[in-house]
Amino acid sequence: MLEEATSGHQLHSPQETRSNVSLNLPLPPEAMQRVAHYIEDIDTFFTFLEAFVETDVLGPFQHVWDLSLTVSRSKLWPNISMSQESAYPSSVTMITPCYPAVNVIGQVDWVVLEQYIQPATPLAWSYRHAPLNTLTPWMSQLRFHRIVSLHIDAAIDIGIVDVLPLIPQLRTLWMTVYDNRLTGALMSFVQYSAITSLSLHSDVVQDQDASERSHLTSAHIGCLTKWLLHNPVCVLEMDSFQVRTTATAMKPFYEAVFDRAMPLRLYSQEGLPLPGLSTYGFAHPIGVRSLNLESCGLNAAATRTLSEGLVDSHVTILNISYNDIGAVGVRAIARMLARTRIRKLDMSSVGMDDTTCINLAAALPKSRVQLLNLIGNDVSQVGACGLAARVQSCPLLKVLYVQVNEVGVVGASTLIEGLGRREQAPGTLLCIFTSRRSKAEALYLTSLATEFPSIEECCVHTSIVHSMRWSALT
């Protein structure tokens, strides 16, 4: 992002830049400050500030630099947070304009908070656990501030929903829902709201009756559909709800999610079934950029339908893990893969066998896949060897997850050699998961990987963990 925004501008040393900043700036100061907003990495951000310190380029970011000399940089970027335990320097008021919002964590004393923020300062409030008798009066003050984001991960009563209509600037809402009463009230609010990012997560409380647990009805789906149709929504996430709806109710919802004129950046339906997807007809290629359908009951028929919508779609991240799509489903994904923009593909535990692993492998060289997860499938060294033969022709592949318990040491070794023999390939991360192999075998695999410069790292784990490189592509 920084490279694009600076249009090829190369940062010089701070001393050199300050000496001729008036001659070499590619953009006016206001535009350079906008560049700073897009730098998420802490070290890169402060290197950027240092290059222009004590010039008119930084504007309010000069105060961020000054404060970084006495305050930990991690507390200043990429966001600033205020909590009950925090002590704030008086200069905080000068840097709040540098952030899209100031994070407020927990029940910060409003009197103290108002000493450091202006009434117009956007606030993002997050909350986990606190006594309800103290939370209710505290929350009554939310409506007097410019709250743009709420993140509530706690079992709280319906009173929170009563406050939401009084916060007109609210655009991001993340909530854990524990019962039907709260779900219904929340959906009634959402359908008429201006929220653009909604994340709803169902959970249970101790001794809760199954009939009281959160579920989505056709009426709730209708509320979400109306909301999607009337707002520039960019994120919708739902997980772990019980679903009591029909294919008829889901059809307009699917249209609002997949065929909308303004595509979603992220749609995640994790742990929820997809009624009617197998018979849904995609009118257009899917517009969603990141699509997560983990553990949602995808079968072969639904996967076939989904694959039709993925052709020429905007989807760059696809997660269909923990769905028993079987051989038919895997082949459907393999057939369309070369005609998609998918860069990150998670197909762990989807019922893949040796034959379908080889089918998928044959599609990889012509695809754009950079990160691939195949753990938890019924793939032996036969499938692994077939995959190894194809990855030699996959110059874009950066991260590969496999599981030794299935592919065996011979299969894992062949994969290492296949990845290692690629020419002009990026440094690759190979993650191998094993729970039944000896330390000697693990040492052998990591040692073998060091013989190939194109394998940047080979990790052998006893439990499934995701690397930072896997999570980085979002």
Short mmCIF file of C-alpha atoms in Angstrom, two decimals:
data_model
loop_
_atom_site.label_atom_id
_atom_site.label_comp_id
_atom_site.label_asym_id
_atom_site.label_seq_id
_atom_site.Cartn_x
_atom_site.Cartn_y
_atom_site.Cartn_z
CA MET A 1 0.00 0.00 0.00
CA LEU A 2 2.80 2.39 0.88
CA GLU A 3 4.63 1.57 -2.33
CA GLU A 4 1.51 2.27 -4.40
CA ALA A 5 0.67 5.50 -2.61
CA THR A 6 4.15 6.97 -2.93
CA SER A 7 4.25 6.29 -6.69
CA GLY A 8 7.78 4.95 -6.69
CA HIS A 9 9.15 7.48 -4.18
CA GLN A 10 12.21 6.03 -2.44
CA LEU A 11 12.73 6.99 1.20
CA HIS A 12 16.15 8.48 1.87
CA SER A 13 17.85 8.73 5.22
CA PRO A 14 16.13 11.21 7.58
CA GLN A 15 19.02 13.65 7.34
CA GLU A 16 19.10 13.58 3.54
CA THR A 17 15.33 13.91 3.28
CA ARG A 18 15.13 16.91 5.61
CA SER A 19 17.82 18.71 3.63
CA ASN A 20 15.92 18.65 0.35
CA VAL A 21 12.36 17.71 1.29
CA SER A 22 10.94 20.73 -0.52
CA LEU A 23 12.44 19.46 -3.79
CA ASN A 24 11.74 15.73 -3.67
CA LEU A 25 8.22 15.41 -2.27
CA PRO A 26 6.07 13.52 -4.78
CA LEU A 27 2.85 14.67 -3.08
CA PRO A 28 1.67 17.66 -1.03
CA PRO A 29 1.84 17.33 2.79
CA GLU A 30 -1.84 16.44 3.14
CA ALA A 31 -1.46 13.55 0.71
CA MET A 32 1.71 12.34 2.43
CA GLN A 33 -0.20 12.24 5.71
CA ARG A 34 -2.82 10.09 4.02
CA VAL A 35 -0.02 7.74 3.02
CA ALA A 36 0.92 7.40 6.69
CA HIS A 37 -2.62 6.29 7.56
CA TYR A 38 -2.23 3.21 5.36
CA ILE A 39 1.02 1.95 6.90
CA GLU A 40 0.08 -0.83 9.33
CA ASP A 41 3.54 -2.15 10.17
CA ILE A 42 4.92 -0.32 13.23
CA ASP A 43 8.57 -0.18 12.14
CA THR A 44 7.70 0.97 8.62
CA PHE A 45 5.38 3.64 9.99
CA PHE A 46 7.96 5.19 12.29
CA THR A 47 10.66 4.97 9.62
CA PHE A 48 8.33 6.99 7.42
CA LEU A 49 7.80 9.58 10.17
CA GLU A 50 11.51 9.82 10.87
CA ALA A 51 12.19 10.59 7.22
CA PHE A 52 10.07 13.75 7.45
CA VAL A 53 10.42 14.74 11.10
CA GLU A 54 10.52 18.48 11.83
CA THR A 55 9.17 19.37 8.40
CA ASP A 56 5.71 20.57 7.49
CA VAL A 57 4.99 17.19 5.89
CA LEU A 58 3.89 15.37 9.05
CA GLY A 59 1.30 17.77 10.39
CA PRO A 60 -0.30 16.16 13.49
CA PHE A 61 1.88 13.09 12.97
CA GLN A 62 4.78 15.16 14.32
CA HIS A 63 3.12 14.82 17.76
CA VAL A 64 2.99 11.03 17.32
CA TRP A 65 6.72 11.05 16.62
CA ASP A 66 7.44 13.26 19.62
CA LEU A 67 5.40 11.03 21.90
CA SER A 68 7.14 7.90 20.60
CA LEU A 69 10.37 9.15 22.20
CA THR A 70 8.89 8.49 25.65
CA VAL A 71 6.02 6.04 24.99
CA SER A 72 6.27 2.54 23.54
CA ARG A 73 5.65 2.63 19.79
CA SER A 74 3.30 -0.35 20.03
CA LYS A 75 0.97 1.81 22.13
CA LEU A 76 0.87 4.50 19.46
CA TRP A 77 0.41 2.56 16.21
CA PRO A 78 -1.52 1.25 14.35
CA ASN A 79 -4.11 2.41 16.90
CA ILE A 80 -4.31 4.09 20.27
CA SER A 81 -6.23 2.58 23.17
CA MET A 82 -7.54 3.90 26.46
CA SER A 83 -8.47 1.50 29.23
CA GLN A 84 -9.20 1.54 32.94
CA GLU A 85 -5.58 0.70 33.70
CA SER A 86 -3.97 3.20 31.32
CA ALA A 87 -2.19 6.39 32.29
CA TYR A 88 -2.38 9.00 29.56
CA PRO A 89 0.10 11.81 28.86
CA SER A 90 -1.50 15.21 28.38
CA SER A 91 -0.31 15.33 24.75
CA VAL A 92 -2.75 12.55 23.79
CA THR A 93 -5.26 15.21 22.77
CA MET A 94 -2.90 16.35 20.00
CA ILE A 95 -2.55 12.93 18.36
CA THR A 96 -6.14 11.67 18.34
CA PRO A 97 -6.78 13.27 14.88
CA CYS A 98 -4.20 10.84 13.47
CA TYR A 99 -6.44 7.81 14.03
CA PRO A 100 -9.71 6.76 12.40
CA ALA A 101 -10.95 6.07 15.94
CA VAL A 102 -9.66 5.94 19.50
CA ASN A 103 -10.09 2.50 21.08
CA VAL A 104 -11.81 2.54 24.46
CA ILE A 105 -11.47 -0.72 26.38
CA GLY A 106 -13.82 -1.53 29.24
CA GLN A 107 -15.50 0.93 31.56
CA VAL A 108 -13.16 3.88 31.38
CA ASP A 109 -14.18 6.75 33.63
CA TRP A 110 -16.06 9.12 31.33
CA VAL A 111 -14.91 12.15 33.33
CA VAL A 112 -11.28 11.14 32.84
CA LEU A 113 -11.81 10.19 29.21
CA GLU A 114 -13.35 13.54 28.33
CA GLN A 115 -10.16 15.27 29.44
CA TYR A 116 -8.32 13.68 26.53
CA ILE A 117 -10.80 13.47 23.67
CA GLN A 118 -12.92 16.00 21.84
CA PRO A 119 -16.69 15.45 21.47
CA ALA A 120 -16.23 14.81 17.75
CA THR A 121 -13.48 12.19 18.23
CA PRO A 122 -14.60 8.81 16.81
CA LEU A 123 -14.53 6.09 19.49
CA ALA A 124 -14.37 2.30 19.12
CA TRP A 125 -15.55 0.63 22.33
CA SER A 126 -14.78 -2.98 23.23
CA TYR A 127 -16.04 -4.83 26.29
CA ARG A 128 -15.62 -8.29 27.75
CA HIS A 129 -16.58 -8.81 31.38
CA ALA A 130 -17.86 -6.45 34.07
CA PRO A 131 -20.70 -6.47 36.63
CA LEU A 132 -23.97 -5.59 34.93
CA ASN A 133 -24.98 -3.26 37.75
CA THR A 134 -22.04 -1.01 36.90
CA LEU A 135 -22.22 -1.52 33.13
CA THR A 136 -25.77 -0.26 32.60
CA PRO A 137 -25.26 3.29 33.91
CA TRP A 138 -21.89 3.47 32.16
CA MET A 139 -23.43 2.51 28.83
CA SER A 140 -26.06 5.22 29.15
CA GLN A 141 -23.27 7.70 28.36
CA LEU A 142 -22.41 6.09 25.02
CA ARG A 143 -25.04 8.10 23.17
CA PHE A 144 -23.34 11.36 24.11
CA HIS A 145 -20.19 10.40 22.19
CA ARG A 146 -19.32 9.61 18.62
CA ILE A 147 -19.25 5.82 18.83
CA VAL A 148 -18.37 4.31 15.45
CA SER A 149 -17.59 0.75 16.57
CA LEU A 150 -18.78 -1.62 19.31
CA HIS A 151 -17.15 -4.96 20.15
CA ILE A 152 -19.10 -6.77 22.87
CA ASP A 153 -17.98 -10.25 23.88
CA ALA A 154 -20.00 -10.97 27.01
CA ALA A 155 -23.31 -12.29 28.26
CA ILE A 156 -25.27 -9.09 28.75
CA ASP A 157 -28.95 -8.36 28.81
CA ILE A 158 -31.13 -6.92 26.11
CA GLY A 159 -30.46 -3.39 27.34
CA ILE A 160 -27.49 -3.02 24.99
CA VAL A 161 -29.82 -3.22 21.99
CA ASP A 162 -31.96 -0.42 23.44
CA VAL A 163 -28.91 1.84 23.35
CA LEU A 164 -27.91 1.06 19.75
CA PRO A 165 -30.55 3.24 18.00
CA LEU A 166 -29.24 6.19 20.02
CA ILE A 167 -25.78 5.86 18.39
CA PRO A 168 -26.35 7.12 14.82
CA GLN A 169 -22.65 7.07 13.85
CA LEU A 170 -22.29 3.34 14.63
CA ARG A 171 -20.89 1.50 11.59
CA THR A 172 -19.16 -1.58 13.05
CA LEU A 173 -20.87 -4.01 15.43
CA TRP A 174 -19.35 -7.21 16.83
CA MET A 175 -21.52 -9.07 19.34
CA THR A 176 -21.80 -12.41 21.06
CA VAL A 177 -25.44 -13.49 21.31
CA TYR A 178 -26.65 -15.94 23.94
CA ASP A 179 -30.41 -16.30 23.54
CA ASN A 180 -33.31 -15.86 21.16
CA ARG A 181 -34.66 -12.78 22.88
CA LEU A 182 -31.47 -10.84 22.22
CA THR A 183 -31.20 -12.23 18.68
CA GLY A 184 -34.69 -11.02 17.78
CA ALA A 185 -34.17 -7.55 19.23
CA LEU A 186 -30.81 -7.24 17.50
CA MET A 187 -32.18 -8.23 14.09
CA SER A 188 -35.00 -5.72 14.43
CA PHE A 189 -32.40 -3.01 14.97
CA VAL A 190 -30.01 -4.14 12.24
CA GLN A 191 -32.54 -4.10 9.40
CA TYR A 192 -32.98 -0.31 9.70
CA SER A 193 -29.44 0.54 10.80
CA ALA A 194 -26.58 2.14 8.86
CA ILE A 195 -24.04 -0.46 10.01
CA THR A 196 -21.58 -1.54 7.34
CA SER A 197 -19.69 -4.25 9.26
CA LEU A 198 -21.63 -6.82 11.31
CA SER A 199 -20.19 -9.82 13.18
CA LEU A 200 -22.59 -12.01 15.17
CA HIS A 201 -21.41 -14.96 17.21
CA SER A 202 -23.69 -17.38 19.02
CA ASP A 203 -22.66 -18.92 22.33
CA VAL A 204 -24.32 -20.70 25.23
CA VAL A 205 -24.40 -20.01 28.93
CA GLN A 206 -24.27 -22.63 31.66
CA ASP A 207 -27.43 -24.75 32.13
CA GLN A 208 -29.13 -23.08 29.16
CA ASP A 209 -31.98 -25.07 27.65
CA ALA A 210 -31.52 -25.99 23.99
CA SER A 211 -34.76 -24.22 23.04
CA GLU A 212 -33.38 -20.95 24.43
CA ARG A 213 -30.15 -21.01 22.44
CA SER A 214 -29.72 -18.50 19.65
CA HIS A 215 -31.09 -19.48 16.29
CA LEU A 216 -31.82 -17.71 13.03
CA THR A 217 -35.35 -17.87 11.66
CA SER A 218 -36.73 -16.89 8.28
CA ALA A 219 -37.78 -13.56 9.83
CA HIS A 220 -34.21 -12.92 10.99
CA ILE A 221 -32.86 -13.77 7.53
CA GLY A 222 -35.39 -11.31 6.10
CA CYS A 223 -34.07 -8.56 8.39
CA LEU A 224 -30.51 -9.22 7.27
CA THR A 225 -31.56 -9.24 3.63
CA LYS A 226 -33.28 -5.85 3.96
CA TRP A 227 -30.18 -4.45 5.68
CA LEU A 228 -27.87 -5.78 2.96
CA LEU A 229 -29.99 -4.27 0.21
CA HIS A 230 -30.06 -0.76 1.67
CA ASN A 231 -26.50 -0.25 2.95
CA PRO A 232 -22.94 -0.28 1.55
CA VAL A 233 -22.12 -3.33 3.66
CA CYS A 234 -18.51 -4.54 3.52
CA VAL A 235 -18.42 -7.28 6.20
CA LEU A 236 -20.96 -9.86 7.40
CA GLU A 237 -19.88 -12.65 9.76
CA MET A 238 -22.11 -15.19 11.52
CA ASP A 239 -21.10 -18.31 13.36
CA SER A 240 -22.51 -21.13 15.48
CA PHE A 241 -26.20 -20.20 15.24
CA GLN A 242 -28.85 -22.86 14.89
CA VAL A 243 -30.77 -22.25 11.67
CA ARG A 244 -34.53 -22.63 11.34
CA THR A 245 -35.28 -21.29 7.91
CA THR A 246 -36.12 -22.48 4.41
CA ALA A 247 -34.55 -22.45 0.97
CA THR A 248 -37.25 -19.98 -0.10
CA ALA A 249 -36.22 -17.48 2.59
CA MET A 250 -32.53 -17.99 1.82
CA LYS A 251 -32.77 -17.27 -1.93
CA PRO A 252 -33.13 -13.44 -1.64
CA PHE A 253 -30.49 -13.52 1.10
CA TYR A 254 -28.02 -15.32 -1.19
CA GLU A 255 -28.77 -12.77 -3.90
CA ALA A 256 -28.06 -9.91 -1.48
CA VAL A 257 -24.76 -11.52 -0.41
CA PHE A 258 -23.36 -13.00 -3.61
CA ASP A 259 -24.88 -10.93 -6.43
CA ARG A 260 -24.90 -7.44 -4.92
CA ALA A 261 -23.73 -4.46 -6.99
CA MET A 262 -21.39 -3.30 -4.18
CA PRO A 263 -19.44 -6.48 -3.28
CA LEU A 264 -18.77 -7.52 0.30
CA ARG A 265 -15.15 -7.55 1.37
CA LEU A 266 -15.83 -10.49 3.71
CA TYR A 267 -18.67 -12.95 4.11
CA SER A 268 -18.26 -15.62 6.78
CA GLN A 269 -20.89 -18.23 7.62
CA GLU A 270 -19.13 -20.61 9.97
CA GLY A 271 -20.91 -23.49 11.67
CA LEU A 272 -24.26 -22.62 10.03
CA PRO A 273 -25.98 -24.75 7.37
CA LEU A 274 -26.71 -23.33 3.93
CA PRO A 275 -30.33 -24.25 3.10
CA GLY A 276 -31.07 -24.19 -0.60
CA LEU A 277 -27.54 -23.46 -1.83
CA SER A 278 -27.38 -26.65 -3.89
CA THR A 279 -30.30 -25.43 -6.04
CA TYR A 280 -29.36 -21.75 -6.10
CA GLY A 281 -28.48 -20.33 -9.50
CA PHE A 282 -25.78 -17.65 -9.52
CA ALA A 283 -26.86 -14.82 -11.82
CA HIS A 284 -23.36 -13.33 -11.75
CA PRO A 285 -19.88 -14.36 -10.58
CA ILE A 286 -19.63 -14.03 -6.79
CA GLY A 287 -18.66 -10.50 -5.75
CA VAL A 288 -17.41 -11.36 -2.24
CA ARG A 289 -13.63 -11.09 -1.91
CA SER A 290 -13.09 -13.28 1.18
CA LEU A 291 -15.53 -16.19 1.55
CA ASN A 292 -15.53 -18.40 4.66
CA LEU A 293 -17.90 -21.39 4.64
CA GLU A 294 -16.15 -23.52 7.26
CA SER A 295 -18.20 -26.30 8.89
CA CYS A 296 -21.45 -25.21 7.28
CA GLY A 297 -22.62 -28.54 5.92
CA LEU A 298 -21.46 -28.11 2.34
CA ASN A 299 -22.03 -31.31 0.39
CA ALA A 300 -21.07 -32.33 -3.12
CA ALA A 301 -24.16 -30.79 -4.74
CA ALA A 302 -23.78 -27.45 -2.95
CA THR A 303 -20.07 -27.36 -3.80
CA ARG A 304 -20.86 -27.93 -7.47
CA THR A 305 -23.23 -24.95 -7.37
CA LEU A 306 -20.69 -22.84 -5.49
CA SER A 307 -17.97 -23.65 -8.02
CA GLU A 308 -20.14 -22.18 -10.79
CA GLY A 309 -20.34 -18.89 -8.92
CA LEU A 310 -16.59 -18.87 -8.30
CA VAL A 311 -15.72 -18.80 -12.01
CA ASP A 312 -14.50 -15.28 -12.92
CA SER A 313 -15.51 -14.13 -9.43
CA HIS A 314 -13.88 -11.59 -7.11
CA VAL A 315 -13.11 -14.27 -4.49
CA THR A 316 -9.43 -14.27 -3.53
CA ILE A 317 -9.77 -16.15 -0.22
CA LEU A 318 -11.88 -19.31 0.04
CA ASN A 319 -12.30 -21.47 3.14
CA ILE A 320 -14.46 -24.57 2.74
CA SER A 321 -12.70 -26.62 5.42
CA TYR A 322 -14.47 -29.16 7.62
CA ASN A 323 -17.18 -29.88 5.04
CA ASP A 324 -17.64 -33.40 3.70
CA ILE A 325 -17.71 -32.45 0.03
CA GLY A 326 -16.13 -35.75 -1.04
CA ALA A 327 -14.66 -36.66 -4.41
CA VAL A 328 -17.39 -34.92 -6.44
CA GLY A 329 -16.96 -31.65 -4.53
CA VAL A 330 -13.16 -31.67 -4.75
CA ARG A 331 -13.28 -32.31 -8.50
CA ALA A 332 -15.76 -29.44 -8.90
CA ILE A 333 -13.33 -27.05 -7.19
CA ALA A 334 -10.41 -28.42 -9.22
CA ARG A 335 -12.22 -27.94 -12.53
CA MET A 336 -12.91 -24.25 -11.99
CA LEU A 337 -9.73 -23.30 -10.08
CA ALA A 338 -7.80 -21.97 -13.07
CA ARG A 339 -10.70 -19.62 -13.89
CA THR A 340 -10.73 -17.92 -10.48
CA ARG A 341 -8.73 -15.28 -8.62
CA ILE A 342 -8.34 -17.49 -5.53
CA ARG A 343 -4.98 -16.93 -3.81
CA LYS A 344 -5.69 -18.51 -0.43
CA LEU A 345 -7.47 -21.87 -0.43
CA ASP A 346 -8.34 -23.84 2.71
CA MET A 347 -9.51 -27.37 1.94
CA SER A 348 -8.61 -29.07 5.20
CA SER A 349 -10.83 -32.01 6.21
CA VAL A 350 -13.04 -32.04 3.12
CA GLY A 351 -12.95 -35.77 2.37
CA MET A 352 -10.16 -35.60 -0.20
CA ASP A 353 -8.46 -38.88 -1.19
CA ASP A 354 -5.42 -39.69 -3.31
CA THR A 355 -7.27 -39.51 -6.62
CA THR A 356 -8.93 -36.16 -5.93
CA CYS A 357 -5.71 -34.78 -4.45
CA ILE A 358 -4.06 -35.51 -7.79
CA ASN A 359 -7.04 -33.90 -9.59
CA LEU A 360 -6.61 -30.74 -7.52
CA ALA A 361 -2.83 -30.81 -7.99
CA ALA A 362 -3.27 -30.87 -11.77
CA ALA A 363 -5.21 -27.58 -11.57
CA LEU A 364 -2.67 -25.76 -9.39
CA PRO A 365 -0.04 -24.75 -12.00
CA LYS A 366 -2.56 -22.64 -13.96
CA SER A 367 -4.16 -21.18 -10.84
CA ARG A 368 -3.26 -18.14 -8.74
CA VAL A 369 -3.12 -20.06 -5.46
CA GLN A 370 -0.38 -18.83 -3.12
CA LEU A 371 -1.49 -20.44 0.17
CA LEU A 372 -2.92 -23.97 0.29
CA ASN A 373 -4.13 -26.01 3.28
CA LEU A 374 -4.74 -29.74 2.76
CA ILE A 375 -4.45 -31.12 6.31
CA GLY A 376 -6.95 -33.62 7.69
CA ASN A 377 -7.67 -35.43 4.41
CA ASP A 378 -7.34 -39.10 3.50
CA VAL A 379 -4.23 -38.57 1.39
CA SER A 380 -1.41 -41.11 1.44
CA GLN A 381 2.06 -40.91 -0.04
CA VAL A 382 0.49 -41.71 -3.42
CA GLY A 383 -1.46 -38.46 -3.43
CA ALA A 384 1.48 -36.59 -1.92
CA CYS A 385 3.78 -37.75 -4.72
CA GLY A 386 1.22 -36.66 -7.29
CA LEU A 387 0.98 -33.27 -5.60
CA ALA A 388 4.78 -32.98 -5.46
CA ALA A 389 5.04 -33.52 -9.21
CA ARG A 390 2.69 -30.59 -9.83
CA VAL A 391 3.98 -28.08 -7.28
CA GLN A 392 7.25 -28.00 -9.22
CA SER A 393 5.26 -25.98 -11.78
CA CYS A 394 3.60 -23.65 -9.24
CA PRO A 395 5.86 -20.58 -9.01
CA LEU A 396 3.27 -18.58 -7.06
CA LEU A 397 2.86 -21.04 -4.17
CA LYS A 398 4.17 -19.51 -0.92
CA VAL A 399 2.62 -21.59 1.87
CA LEU A 400 1.62 -25.27 1.89
CA TYR A 401 0.08 -27.17 4.82
CA VAL A 402 0.17 -30.97 4.85
CA GLN A 403 -0.17 -33.64 7.50
CA VAL A 404 2.44 -36.38 7.85
CA ASN A 405 0.00 -38.74 9.59
CA GLU A 406 -1.72 -39.11 6.23
CA VAL A 407 0.99 -38.55 3.62
CA GLY A 408 3.80 -40.29 5.51
CA VAL A 409 7.45 -39.36 5.71
CA VAL A 410 8.08 -40.53 2.14
CA GLY A 411 5.26 -38.33 0.85
CA ALA A 412 6.44 -35.36 2.91
CA SER A 413 9.99 -35.82 1.63
CA THR A 414 8.76 -35.90 -1.95
CA LEU A 415 6.81 -32.68 -1.37
CA ILE A 416 9.90 -30.99 0.04
CA GLU A 417 11.88 -32.00 -3.04
CA GLY A 418 9.09 -30.89 -5.37
CA LEU A 419 8.85 -27.46 -3.76
CA GLY A 420 12.62 -27.17 -3.61
CA ARG A 421 13.18 -27.78 -7.31
CA ARG A 422 11.05 -24.86 -8.44
CA GLU A 423 12.89 -22.16 -10.36
CA GLN A 424 12.25 -18.45 -9.80
CA ALA A 425 9.84 -19.25 -6.97
CA PRO A 426 9.25 -17.17 -3.83
CA GLY A 427 10.62 -18.37 -0.52
CA THR A 428 8.11 -21.03 0.52
CA LEU A 429 6.83 -21.99 3.96
CA LEU A 430 5.99 -25.69 4.31
CA CYS A 431 4.06 -26.59 7.46
CA ILE A 432 3.98 -30.29 8.29
CA PHE A 433 1.73 -31.51 11.09
CA THR A 434 2.39 -34.81 12.81
CA SER A 435 1.36 -36.47 16.05
CA ARG A 436 2.69 -39.98 15.49
CA ARG A 437 6.17 -39.44 14.11
CA SER A 438 9.47 -39.60 15.96
CA LYS A 439 11.78 -36.70 16.64
CA ALA A 440 14.27 -38.30 14.28
CA GLU A 441 11.77 -38.20 11.42
CA ALA A 442 10.89 -34.58 12.16
CA LEU A 443 14.58 -33.69 12.24
CA TYR A 444 15.12 -35.49 8.93
CA LEU A 445 12.35 -33.50 7.22
CA THR A 446 13.56 -30.12 8.46
CA SER A 447 17.14 -31.03 7.56
CA LEU A 448 16.11 -32.09 4.04
CA ALA A 449 14.34 -28.76 3.51
CA THR A 450 17.55 -26.84 4.23
CA GLU A 451 19.07 -28.33 1.07
CA PHE A 452 16.69 -26.25 -1.07
CA PRO A 453 17.12 -22.45 -1.05
CA SER A 454 13.59 -21.90 -2.37
CA ILE A 455 12.16 -23.39 0.85
CA GLU A 456 12.47 -20.52 3.26
CA GLU A 457 11.17 -22.49 6.23
CA CYS A 458 9.94 -26.02 6.96
CA CYS A 459 7.99 -26.28 10.21
CA VAL A 460 7.12 -29.62 11.78
CA HIS A 461 4.39 -29.21 14.41
CA THR A 462 2.76 -31.72 16.73
CA SER A 463 -0.48 -29.73 16.72
CA ILE A 464 -2.21 -27.61 14.12
CA VAL A 465 -1.19 -23.96 14.27
CA HIS A 466 -1.43 -21.25 11.64
CA SER A 467 1.65 -19.24 10.80
CA MET A 468 1.72 -15.46 10.57
CA ARG A 469 2.20 -15.80 6.82
CA TRP A 470 -1.03 -17.78 6.52
CA SER A 471 -2.94 -15.17 8.50
CA ALA A 472 -1.32 -12.21 6.74
CA LEU A 473 -3.31 -12.64 3.52
CA THR A 474 -6.79 -11.32 4.31
#
